[in-house]
Tab-separated table of C-alpha atoms and ligand atoms in Angstrom:
chain	number	residue	atom	x	y	z
A	1	MET	CA	2.870	7.953	-26.679
A	2	PRO	CA	5.918	6.979	-28.794
A	3	ALA	CA	5.836	8.161	-32.428
A	4	GLU	CA	6.471	4.672	-33.795
A	5	ARG	CA	3.909	1.863	-33.798
A	6	ILE	CA	3.431	0.167	-30.427
A	7	THR	CA	4.228	-3.539	-30.292
A	8	SER	CA	4.639	-6.164	-27.594
A	9	THR	CA	8.309	-5.083	-27.410
A	10	THR	CA	7.222	-1.508	-26.605
A	11	LEU	CA	4.903	-2.794	-23.872
A	12	ALA	CA	7.632	-5.010	-22.379
A	13	ALA	CA	9.949	-1.981	-22.252
A	14	MET	CA	7.189	0.073	-20.587
A	15	LYS	CA	6.819	-2.632	-17.950
A	16	ARG	CA	10.556	-2.576	-17.253
A	17	ARG	CA	10.435	1.255	-16.897
A	18	ARG	CA	7.303	0.976	-14.702
A	19	ASP	CA	5.489	3.193	-17.204
A	20	ALA	CA	1.839	2.161	-16.811
A	21	ILE	CA	0.060	0.968	-19.982
A	22	ALA	CA	-3.322	2.527	-20.842
A	23	CYS	CA	-5.728	0.256	-22.693
A	24	LEU	CA	-9.429	0.625	-23.551
A	25	THR	CA	-11.829	-1.415	-25.596
A	26	CYS	CA	-12.584	0.101	-28.992
A	27	TYR	CA	-14.961	-1.012	-31.720
A	28	ASP	CA	-14.958	1.653	-34.445
A	29	ALA	CA	-12.788	4.089	-36.393
A	30	ALA	CA	-14.090	7.296	-34.784
A	31	PHE	CA	-13.215	6.164	-31.281
A	32	ALA	CA	-9.928	4.632	-32.451
A	33	GLY	CA	-8.814	8.125	-33.512
A	34	LEU	CA	-10.003	9.714	-30.255
A	35	LEU	CA	-8.390	7.056	-28.059
A	36	GLU	CA	-5.100	7.265	-29.897
A	37	SER	CA	-5.078	11.069	-29.649
A	38	ALA	CA	-5.663	10.768	-25.901
A	39	GLY	CA	-2.562	8.557	-25.572
A	40	VAL	CA	-4.207	5.143	-25.152
A	41	GLU	CA	-1.478	2.694	-26.141
A	42	VAL	CA	-3.589	-0.438	-26.624
A	43	LEU	CA	-6.977	-0.639	-28.370
A	44	LEU	CA	-8.733	-3.885	-27.503
A	45	VAL	CA	-11.436	-4.926	-29.954
A	46	GLY	CA	-13.141	-6.884	-27.223
A	47	ASP	CA	-15.912	-9.390	-27.734
A	48	SER	CA	-17.676	-7.248	-25.115
A	49	LEU	CA	-19.017	-5.640	-28.300
A	50	GLY	CA	-21.630	-8.387	-28.169
A	51	MET	CA	-23.026	-6.858	-24.994
A	52	VAL	CA	-22.357	-3.134	-25.483
A	53	LEU	CA	-23.026	-2.814	-29.239
A	54	GLN	CA	-25.272	-5.749	-30.104
A	55	GLY	CA	-27.366	-5.943	-26.929
A	56	GLN	CA	-26.546	-9.610	-26.368
A	57	PRO	CA	-26.814	-10.958	-22.803
A	58	THR	CA	-23.255	-12.387	-22.886
A	59	THR	CA	-20.233	-12.534	-25.225
A	60	VAL	CA	-21.072	-16.122	-26.220
A	61	PRO	CA	-23.126	-15.266	-29.370
A	62	VAL	CA	-20.331	-13.123	-30.887
A	63	LYS	CA	-19.105	-14.516	-34.211
A	64	LEU	CA	-15.717	-14.334	-35.885
A	65	GLU	CA	-17.248	-12.221	-38.674
A	66	HIS	CA	-18.259	-9.569	-36.119
A	67	MET	CA	-14.757	-9.462	-34.677
A	68	VAL	CA	-13.143	-9.208	-38.121
A	69	TYR	CA	-15.476	-6.355	-39.122
A	70	HIS	CA	-14.869	-4.274	-35.973
A	71	SER	CA	-11.127	-5.037	-35.943
A	72	ALA	CA	-10.881	-3.700	-39.498
A	73	CYS	CA	-12.797	-0.517	-38.520
A	74	VAL	CA	-10.412	0.112	-35.615
A	75	SER	CA	-7.212	-0.883	-37.449
A	76	ARG	CA	-7.874	1.483	-40.336
A	77	ALA	CA	-7.894	4.461	-37.932
A	78	ALA	CA	-5.114	3.397	-35.552
A	79	ALA	CA	-1.760	4.687	-36.745
A	80	ARG	CA	0.316	3.919	-33.647
A	81	SER	CA	-1.699	2.088	-31.001
A	82	LEU	CA	-1.465	-1.681	-30.718
A	83	VAL	CA	-4.749	-3.234	-31.907
A	84	ILE	CA	-5.658	-6.502	-30.175
A	85	ALA	CA	-8.633	-8.554	-31.377
A	86	ASP	CA	-10.529	-10.966	-29.171
A	87	MET	CA	-10.937	-14.485	-30.481
A	88	PRO	CA	-14.645	-15.205	-30.013
A	89	PHE	CA	-16.245	-18.133	-28.208
A	90	LEU	CA	-14.981	-21.546	-29.434
A	91	SER	CA	-13.009	-20.024	-32.322
A	92	TYR	CA	-9.840	-21.362	-30.675
A	93	ALA	CA	-11.226	-24.700	-29.451
A	94	THR	CA	-8.480	-26.429	-31.446
A	95	ALA	CA	-5.104	-25.121	-32.564
A	96	ASP	CA	-6.187	-25.409	-36.203
A	97	ARG	CA	-9.301	-23.320	-35.564
A	98	ALA	CA	-7.194	-20.774	-33.686
A	99	LEU	CA	-4.788	-20.429	-36.615
A	100	ALA	CA	-7.690	-19.971	-39.030
A	101	ALA	CA	-9.294	-17.347	-36.755
A	102	ALA	CA	-5.983	-15.503	-36.353
A	103	GLU	CA	-5.584	-15.462	-40.137
A	104	ARG	CA	-8.929	-13.642	-40.436
A	105	LEU	CA	-8.424	-11.282	-37.468
A	106	MET	CA	-4.930	-10.243	-38.552
A	107	GLY	CA	-5.181	-10.664	-42.324
A	108	ASP	CA	-8.636	-9.159	-42.888
A	109	GLY	CA	-9.137	-7.384	-39.556
A	110	GLY	CA	-5.686	-5.784	-39.411
A	111	ALA	CA	-5.156	-6.688	-35.738
A	112	ALA	CA	-1.566	-6.992	-34.525
A	113	MET	CA	-2.292	-9.410	-31.667
A	114	VAL	CA	-5.083	-11.805	-30.701
A	115	LYS	CA	-6.514	-12.473	-27.236
A	116	LEU	CA	-7.941	-15.732	-25.946
A	117	GLU	CA	-9.517	-16.695	-22.636
A	118	GLY	CA	-8.240	-19.681	-20.684
A	119	GLY	CA	-5.364	-21.301	-18.848
A	120	GLY	CA	-2.724	-23.955	-19.275
A	121	GLU	CA	-5.055	-26.080	-21.427
A	122	LEU	CA	-4.364	-23.499	-24.166
A	123	ALA	CA	-0.567	-23.671	-23.889
A	124	GLN	CA	-0.127	-25.807	-27.013
A	125	THR	CA	-2.450	-23.545	-29.002
A	126	VAL	CA	-0.548	-20.458	-27.839
A	127	ALA	CA	2.765	-22.114	-28.749
A	128	ARG	CA	1.455	-22.968	-32.219
A	129	LEU	CA	0.121	-19.446	-32.810
A	130	THR	CA	3.334	-17.767	-31.714
A	131	ARG	CA	5.449	-20.206	-33.741
A	132	PHE	CA	3.564	-19.038	-36.829
A	133	GLY	CA	4.067	-15.346	-35.993
A	134	VAL	CA	0.838	-14.542	-34.157
A	135	PRO	CA	1.398	-12.444	-30.995
A	136	VAL	CA	-0.908	-13.659	-28.223
A	137	CYS	CA	-2.518	-11.912	-25.269
A	138	ALA	CA	-3.759	-14.350	-22.621
A	139	HIS	CA	-6.810	-13.647	-20.420
A	140	LEU	CA	-7.160	-15.134	-16.917
A	141	GLY	CA	-9.308	-14.600	-13.823
A	142	LEU	CA	-12.941	-14.000	-14.728
A	143	LEU	CA	-13.455	-15.466	-18.206
A	144	PRO	CA	-16.650	-13.932	-19.647
A	145	GLN	CA	-16.919	-16.573	-22.399
A	146	SER	CA	-17.191	-19.192	-19.608
A	147	VAL	CA	-20.045	-17.397	-17.823
A	148	HIS	CA	-22.391	-20.377	-18.229
A	149	ARG	CA	-19.855	-22.726	-16.618
A	150	LEU	CA	-18.933	-20.214	-13.891
A	151	GLY	CA	-22.582	-19.542	-13.078
A	152	GLY	CA	-22.187	-15.747	-13.243
A	153	TYR	CA	-19.679	-12.907	-13.318
A	154	ARG	CA	-17.751	-13.487	-10.104
A	155	TYR	CA	-14.331	-12.559	-8.753
A	156	GLN	CA	-11.809	-15.381	-9.201
A	157	GLY	CA	-8.702	-16.453	-7.291
A	158	ARG	CA	-10.114	-15.539	-3.902
A	159	ASP	CA	-8.858	-18.641	-2.077
A	160	ASP	CA	-5.376	-20.175	-2.047
A	161	ALA	CA	-6.261	-22.951	-4.495
A	162	GLY	CA	-7.845	-20.533	-6.982
A	163	ALA	CA	-4.914	-18.130	-6.736
A	164	ALA	CA	-2.405	-20.971	-7.241
A	165	ARG	CA	-4.320	-22.121	-10.329
A	166	ILE	CA	-4.230	-18.655	-11.885
A	167	ARG	CA	-0.517	-18.336	-11.123
A	168	ALA	CA	0.249	-21.750	-12.699
A	169	ASP	CA	-1.865	-20.881	-15.749
A	170	ALA	CA	-0.100	-17.549	-16.194
A	171	LEU	CA	3.332	-19.160	-16.063
A	172	ALA	CA	2.290	-21.905	-18.511
A	173	LEU	CA	0.922	-19.354	-20.992
A	174	GLN	CA	4.011	-17.157	-20.685
A	175	ASP	CA	6.257	-20.198	-21.255
A	176	ALA	CA	4.156	-21.059	-24.306
A	177	GLY	CA	4.895	-17.637	-25.797
A	178	ALA	CA	2.106	-15.267	-24.676
A	179	SER	CA	3.405	-11.710	-24.653
A	180	LEU	CA	0.650	-9.996	-22.649
A	181	LEU	CA	-1.887	-10.982	-19.981
A	182	VAL	CA	-5.287	-9.494	-19.196
A	183	LEU	CA	-6.220	-10.314	-15.617
A	184	GLU	CA	-9.909	-9.761	-14.873
A	185	CYS	CA	-11.615	-9.551	-11.486
A	186	VAL	CA	-9.035	-11.025	-9.149
A	187	PRO	CA	-7.919	-9.702	-5.749
A	188	ALA	CA	-5.493	-6.771	-5.994
A	189	ALA	CA	-2.832	-8.565	-3.938
A	190	LEU	CA	-2.806	-11.538	-6.324
A	191	ALA	CA	-2.637	-9.293	-9.400
A	192	GLN	CA	0.225	-7.261	-7.955
A	193	ALA	CA	2.170	-10.412	-7.042
A	194	LEU	CA	1.691	-11.830	-10.552
A	195	ALA	CA	2.713	-8.573	-12.225
A	196	GLY	CA	5.916	-8.706	-10.167
A	197	GLU	CA	6.612	-12.324	-11.010
A	198	LEU	CA	5.820	-12.431	-14.729
A	199	ASP	CA	8.016	-11.043	-17.500
A	200	MET	CA	4.996	-10.293	-19.709
A	201	PRO	CA	3.029	-7.132	-18.874
A	202	VAL	CA	-0.173	-7.671	-16.887
A	203	ILE	CA	-3.146	-5.466	-17.798
A	204	GLY	CA	-5.748	-5.447	-15.047
A	205	ILE	CA	-9.502	-4.926	-15.063
A	206	GLY	CA	-11.074	-5.093	-11.631
A	207	ALA	CA	-7.661	-6.244	-10.383
A	208	GLY	CA	-6.281	-3.261	-8.465
A	209	SER	CA	-3.607	-0.699	-9.222
A	210	GLY	CA	-0.588	-2.993	-8.889
A	211	CYS	CA	-0.766	-4.238	-12.484
A	212	ASP	CA	1.460	-3.005	-15.324
A	213	GLY	CA	-1.524	-1.332	-16.980
A	214	GLN	CA	-5.299	-1.038	-16.954
A	215	VAL	CA	-8.162	-1.740	-19.325
A	216	LEU	CA	-11.841	-0.804	-19.121
A	217	VAL	CA	-14.790	-1.275	-21.421
A	218	LEU	CA	-15.148	2.045	-23.277
A	219	HIS	CA	-18.923	2.284	-22.842
A	220	ASP	CA	-18.591	1.700	-19.078
A	221	MET	CA	-15.981	4.418	-18.558
A	222	LEU	CA	-17.988	6.884	-20.669
A	223	GLY	CA	-21.130	6.200	-18.619
A	224	LEU	CA	-23.066	5.090	-21.710
A	225	LEU	CA	-24.765	2.165	-19.941
A	226	PRO	CA	-26.333	3.723	-16.826
A	227	GLY	CA	-26.904	1.199	-14.054
A	228	ARG	CA	-25.066	-1.551	-15.921
A	229	SER	CA	-21.413	-0.713	-15.306
A	230	PRO	CA	-19.431	-2.986	-13.002
A	231	THR	CA	-18.400	-1.613	-9.595
A	232	PHE	CA	-14.692	-1.726	-10.505
A	233	SER	CA	-15.260	0.725	-13.371
A	234	LYS	CA	-15.562	4.510	-13.129
A	235	ASP	CA	-17.649	7.022	-15.055
A	236	PHE	CA	-14.863	9.256	-16.400
A	237	ALA	CA	-17.329	11.271	-18.534
A	238	ALA	CA	-19.205	12.318	-15.390
A	239	ALA	CA	-15.914	13.139	-13.682
A	240	TYR	CA	-14.352	15.107	-16.573
A	241	GLY	CA	-17.315	16.497	-18.550
A	242	SER	CA	-16.590	15.573	-22.189
A	243	VAL	CA	-15.506	12.514	-24.149
A	244	ALA	CA	-12.062	13.940	-24.950
A	245	ALA	CA	-11.509	15.041	-21.347
A	246	ALA	CA	-12.710	11.669	-20.035
A	247	LEU	CA	-10.230	9.797	-22.226
A	248	ALA	CA	-7.376	12.133	-21.272
A	249	GLY	CA	-8.370	11.834	-17.593
A	250	TYR	CA	-8.376	8.047	-17.819
A	251	VAL	CA	-4.889	7.977	-19.364
A	252	ALA	CA	-3.577	10.411	-16.725
A	253	GLU	CA	-5.088	8.443	-13.814
A	254	VAL	CA	-3.732	5.149	-15.149
A	255	LYS	CA	-0.261	6.655	-15.655
A	256	GLU	CA	-0.159	8.123	-12.137
A	257	ARG	CA	-1.729	4.921	-10.765
A	258	SER	CA	-4.570	6.769	-9.040
A	259	PHE	CA	-7.080	4.623	-10.975
A	260	PRO	CA	-8.232	2.144	-9.864
A	261	GLY	CA	-8.618	3.496	-6.346
A	262	PRO	CA	-9.737	1.541	-3.277
A	263	GLY	CA	-13.411	1.964	-4.275
A	264	HIS	CA	-12.770	0.092	-7.541
A	265	THR	CA	-10.750	-2.762	-6.015
A	266	LEU	CA	-11.720	-5.984	-4.251
A	267	TYR	CA	-8.778	-6.117	-1.760
B	1	KIV	O1	-14.070	-8.196	-24.345
B	1	KIV	C1	-13.580	-7.362	-23.577
B	1	KIV	O2	-13.948	-6.192	-23.548
B	1	KIV	C2	-12.519	-7.793	-22.675
B	1	KIV	C3	-12.182	-6.860	-21.561
B	1	KIV	C4	-13.203	-6.994	-20.502
B	1	KIV	C5	-10.818	-7.089	-21.044
B	1	KIV	O3	-12.013	-8.858	-22.802
């Protein structure tokens, strides 16, 4: 990991060098230190904390206050890694609300980038955020905050129309100023094609090994939720034996592009 603080510029340079980006979710200071020591470049304070920390059934009940609190815990301990905070459900339903949420997540939470779920309908909001100095990570494919509309956690972009929609959304968000894209649960071939086409780095989760980097939910990859981890994840603690070894193993497998393997990929 570079000695200086990681920014979207660092990640763009890594993409150009084909140096894979390692990202994990992180919700507290203790793990922020461990992840950074293991070489994880991006710490995502995901609203998955609603499910893995709070025991909620979905991410929908997560509030801005929760995200600010956990972002601050992580930011205080992260000296070099890029800290991204999720904007919770409906906190970016208008551009004004998004600016107010970003003010809290960056000002009080110490995050250096915010992430929001959705496609081209968010282009104006993304443009407004970036115009005011807020770096934005987009999130396409499976959108967990839309689980009630989607009717469940399902792979997206499996047919031509769905794939074309994701591609158009990605281009619209990049044009609007997004500097990073999380692509969740889409076919590996689509993710690889998008990573090749887009200038912004693409971080995959359940999207195959052809992305510019990978992210997993920390509690899934440490095997802390037996029987509840998605099939695209891997229990690195079981494979490597300790938390520190699991984190180092994850970073190594992402960097050498051996994770995700065929068993963790749709097609
Ligand atoms: O909230 C989260 O943890 C996320 C990841 C699944 C990418 O958005």
